[in-house]
PDB file of C-alpha atoms in Angstrom:
ATOM      1  CA  MET A   1     -94.071-106.381-160.280  1.00  0.00           C
ATOM      2  CA  ASN A   2     -91.007-107.748-162.076  1.00  0.00           C
ATOM      3  CA  ILE A   3     -91.085-110.755-164.402  1.00  0.00           C
ATOM      4  CA  ARG A   4     -89.793-113.150-161.723  1.00  0.00           C
ATOM      5  CA  ASP A   5     -92.608-112.125-159.375  1.00  0.00           C
ATOM      6  CA  LYS A   6     -95.151-112.524-162.184  1.00  0.00           C
ATOM      7  CA  VAL A   7     -93.878-116.029-162.968  1.00  0.00           C
ATOM      8  CA  LEU A   8     -93.892-117.072-159.316  1.00  0.00           C
ATOM      9  CA  ALA A   9     -97.447-115.752-158.946  1.00  0.00           C
ATOM     10  CA  ILE A  10     -98.601-117.768-161.984  1.00  0.00           C
ATOM     11  CA  LEU A  11     -96.782-120.872-160.736  1.00  0.00           C
ATOM     12  CA  ASN A  12     -98.712-120.505-157.496  1.00  0.00           C
ATOM     13  CA  SER A  13    -102.091-120.279-159.266  1.00  0.00           C
ATOM     14  CA  ASP A  14    -104.606-122.467-161.037  1.00  0.00           C
ATOM     15  CA  SER A  15    -103.007-121.337-164.321  1.00  0.00           C
ATOM     16  CA  LYS A  16     -99.699-123.093-163.583  1.00  0.00           C
ATOM     17  CA  GLU A  17    -100.164-126.016-165.960  1.00  0.00           C
ATOM     18  CA  ALA A  18    -101.427-123.862-168.838  1.00  0.00           C
ATOM     19  CA  PHE A  19     -98.520-121.463-168.284  1.00  0.00           C
ATOM     20  CA  LEU A  20     -95.942-124.259-168.342  1.00  0.00           C
ATOM     21  CA  LEU A  21     -97.449-125.802-171.463  1.00  0.00           C
ATOM     22  CA  ALA A  22     -97.467-122.425-173.240  1.00  0.00           C
ATOM     23  CA  MET A  23     -93.884-121.769-172.199  1.00  0.00           C
ATOM     24  CA  GLY A  24     -92.743-125.192-173.424  1.00  0.00           C
ATOM     25  CA  HIS A  25     -94.516-124.663-176.725  1.00  0.00           C
ATOM     26  CA  ARG A  26     -92.826-121.317-177.248  1.00  0.00           C
ATOM     27  CA  LEU A  27     -89.409-122.782-176.444  1.00  0.00           C
ATOM     28  CA  GLY A  28     -90.019-125.484-179.052  1.00  0.00           C
ATOM     29  CA  ILE A  29     -90.713-122.786-181.620  1.00  0.00           C
ATOM     30  CA  SER A  30     -87.519-120.986-180.561  1.00  0.00           C
ATOM     31  CA  ALA A  31     -85.494-124.173-180.984  1.00  0.00           C
ATOM     32  CA  ARG A  32     -86.943-124.679-184.476  1.00  0.00           C
ATOM     33  CA  ASP A  33     -86.094-121.076-185.381  1.00  0.00           C
ATOM     34  CA  ILE A  34     -82.555-121.490-184.030  1.00  0.00           C
ATOM     35  CA  PHE A  35     -81.975-124.510-186.278  1.00  0.00           C
ATOM     36  CA  ALA A  36     -83.262-122.529-189.260  1.00  0.00           C
ATOM     37  CA  GLU A  37     -80.783-119.685-188.737  1.00  0.00           C
ATOM     38  CA  ASP A  38     -77.782-122.015-189.215  1.00  0.00           C
ATOM     39  CA  SER A  39     -75.482-120.073-186.866  1.00  0.00           C
ATOM     40  CA  LEU A  40     -72.295-121.335-185.255  1.00  0.00           C
ATOM     41  CA  ASP A  41     -73.676-121.256-181.710  1.00  0.00           C
ATOM     42  CA  GLY A  42     -77.167-122.332-182.753  1.00  0.00           C
ATOM     43  CA  LEU A  43     -76.782-125.954-181.688  1.00  0.00           C
ATOM     44  CA  ARG A  44     -75.768-124.910-178.169  1.00  0.00           C
ATOM     45  CA  ARG A  45     -78.749-122.553-177.862  1.00  0.00           C
ATOM     46  CA  ALA A  46     -81.151-125.143-179.298  1.00  0.00           C
ATOM     47  CA  GLN A  47     -79.834-127.748-176.846  1.00  0.00           C
ATOM     48  CA  ALA A  48     -80.419-125.317-173.981  1.00  0.00           C
ATOM     49  CA  CYS A  49     -84.001-124.777-175.155  1.00  0.00           C
ATOM     50  CA  ASN A  50     -84.422-128.547-175.302  1.00  0.00           C
ATOM     51  CA  GLU A  51     -83.086-128.974-171.763  1.00  0.00           C
ATOM     52  CA  ILE A  52     -85.463-126.279-170.522  1.00  0.00           C
ATOM     53  CA  MET A  53     -88.379-128.009-172.273  1.00  0.00           C
ATOM     54  CA  ILE A  54     -87.471-131.327-170.645  1.00  0.00           C
ATOM     55  CA  SER A  55     -87.520-129.617-167.243  1.00  0.00           C
ATOM     56  CA  ILE A  56     -90.893-128.061-168.010  1.00  0.00           C
ATOM     57  CA  TRP A  57     -92.444-131.353-169.158  1.00  0.00           C
ATOM     58  CA  SER A  58     -90.999-133.105-166.083  1.00  0.00           C
ATOM     59  CA  GLN A  59     -92.566-130.454-163.846  1.00  0.00           C
ATOM     60  CA  VAL A  60     -95.943-130.867-165.562  1.00  0.00           C
ATOM     61  CA  TRP A  61     -95.635-134.640-165.214  1.00  0.00           C
ATOM     62  CA  ALA A  62     -94.872-134.264-161.501  1.00  0.00           C
ATOM     63  CA  MET A  63     -98.033-132.196-161.105  1.00  0.00           C
ATOM     64  CA  LYS A  64    -100.035-135.144-162.486  1.00  0.00           C
ATOM     65  CA  GLU A  65     -98.461-137.876-160.365  1.00  0.00           C
ATOM     66  CA  ALA A  66     -99.401-138.110-156.689  1.00  0.00           C
ATOM     67  CA  GLN A  67     -96.165-139.841-155.655  1.00  0.00           C
ATOM     68  CA  VAL A  68     -93.818-137.589-157.615  1.00  0.00           C
ATOM     69  CA  ASN A  69     -92.622-134.280-156.225  1.00  0.00           C
ATOM     70  CA  GLY A  70     -91.696-131.519-158.599  1.00  0.00           C
ATOM     71  CA  TYR A  71     -89.378-128.654-157.833  1.00  0.00           C
ATOM     72  CA  LEU A  72     -90.430-125.820-155.571  1.00  0.00           C
ATOM     73  CA  ASP A  73     -91.536-122.941-157.783  1.00  0.00           C
ATOM     74  CA  SER A  74     -88.640-120.635-156.876  1.00  0.00           C
ATOM     75  CA  ASP A  75     -86.123-123.465-157.354  1.00  0.00           C
ATOM     76  CA  PHE A  76     -87.736-124.430-160.649  1.00  0.00           C
ATOM     77  CA  LEU A  77     -87.401-120.932-162.052  1.00  0.00           C
ATOM     78  CA  SER A  78     -83.730-120.795-160.993  1.00  0.00           C
ATOM     79  CA  ILE A  79     -83.111-124.159-162.674  1.00  0.00           C
ATOM     80  CA  LEU A  80     -84.617-122.893-165.924  1.00  0.00           C
ATOM     81  CA  VAL A  81     -82.460-119.777-165.840  1.00  0.00           C
ATOM     82  CA  GLY A  82     -79.360-121.894-165.135  1.00  0.00           C
ATOM     83  CA  LYS A  83     -80.093-124.158-168.097  1.00  0.00           C
ATOM     84  CA  ALA A  84     -80.639-121.123-170.302  1.00  0.00           C
ATOM     85  CA  ASP A  85     -77.355-119.576-169.201  1.00  0.00           C
ATOM     86  CA  VAL A  86     -75.383-122.732-170.037  1.00  0.00           C
ATOM     87  CA  GLY A  87     -76.467-122.452-173.663  1.00  0.00           C
ATOM     88  CA  ASP A  88     -76.688-118.675-173.945  1.00  0.00           C
ATOM     89  CA  ALA A  89     -80.464-119.066-174.404  1.00  0.00           C
ATOM     90  CA  ARG A  90     -81.710-116.616-171.784  1.00  0.00           C
ATOM     91  CA  PRO A  91     -83.366-114.412-174.466  1.00  0.00           C
ATOM     92  CA  HIS A  92     -85.305-117.462-175.667  1.00  0.00           C
ATOM     93  CA  LEU A  93     -86.384-118.305-172.125  1.00  0.00           C
ATOM     94  CA  ARG A  94     -87.476-114.728-171.527  1.00  0.00           C
ATOM     95  CA  ASN A  95     -89.446-114.659-174.785  1.00  0.00           C
ATOM     96  CA  ALA A  96     -91.120-117.949-173.843  1.00  0.00           C
ATOM     97  CA  ILE A  97     -91.991-116.646-170.377  1.00  0.00           C
ATOM     98  CA  GLU A  98     -93.355-113.367-171.720  1.00  0.00           C
ATOM     99  CA  GLY A  99     -95.351-115.170-174.412  1.00  0.00           C
ATOM    100  CA  ALA A 100     -96.799-117.596-171.870  1.00  0.00           C
ATOM    101  CA  LEU A 101     -97.698-114.725-169.528  1.00  0.00           C
ATOM    102  CA  HIS A 102     -99.522-112.999-172.390  1.00  0.00           C
ATOM    103  CA  ALA A 103    -101.317-116.235-173.315  1.00  0.00           C
ATOM    104  CA  ILE A 104    -102.501-116.725-169.741  1.00  0.00           C
ATOM    105  CA  ARG A 105    -103.574-113.097-169.432  1.00  0.00           C
ATOM    106  CA  ASP A 106    -105.399-113.247-172.769  1.00  0.00           C
ATOM    107  CA  ALA A 107    -107.105-116.519-171.814  1.00  0.00           C
ATOM    108  CA  GLY A 108    -108.216-114.951-168.541  1.00  0.00           C
ATOM    109  CA  ALA A 109    -109.596-111.960-170.386  1.00  0.00           C
ATOM    110  CA  ALA A 110    -111.525-114.295-172.709  1.00  0.00           C
ATOM    111  CA  ASP A 111    -113.096-115.944-169.654  1.00  0.00           C
ATOM    112  CA  GLN A 112    -114.383-112.591-168.351  1.00  0.00           C
ATOM    113  CA  PRO A 113    -117.892-111.476-169.242  1.00  0.00           C
ATOM    114  CA  SER A 114    -118.220-108.736-171.805  1.00  0.00           C
ATOM    115  CA  THR A 115    -118.779-105.266-170.379  1.00  0.00           C
ATOM    116  CA  GLY A 116    -120.223-103.663-173.469  1.00  0.00           C
ATOM    117  CA  GLY A 117    -122.853-104.340-176.074  1.00  0.00           C
ATOM    118  CA  PRO A 118    -125.993-106.393-175.915  1.00  0.00           C
ATOM    119  CA  PRO A 119    -125.949-109.898-174.427  1.00  0.00           C
ATOM    120  CA  PRO A 120    -125.653-112.724-176.963  1.00  0.00           C
ATOM    121  CA  HIS A 121    -128.879-114.222-178.219  1.00  0.00           C
ATOM    122  CA  GLY A 122    -129.277-117.868-177.516  1.00  0.00           C
TER     123      GLY A 122
END
């Protein structure tokens, strides 16, 4: 399963909101790191991260409001990639996606019962 398929599967699951929040958080960290590197194209990349974050927060907001429609999942992912490409921030988007996928997977693993050792005493 490629990364696009993994993202679309998460966006079509109960983990969608947690995934989007984790992805937005990681993009915020990327933007902060970009500003710290003081490079010539840093502002453009940081702006792209900001635009992606705005799209993510808008999508989360739409999930909360009954009368507001968010983007279709496949369209939403394409929009994020387009915003990343405008600012040459695709590596930052990919890192945010991969980090959010790991966070969701790790959270799911934490929710699973332990398979070894004695049960906790209570």
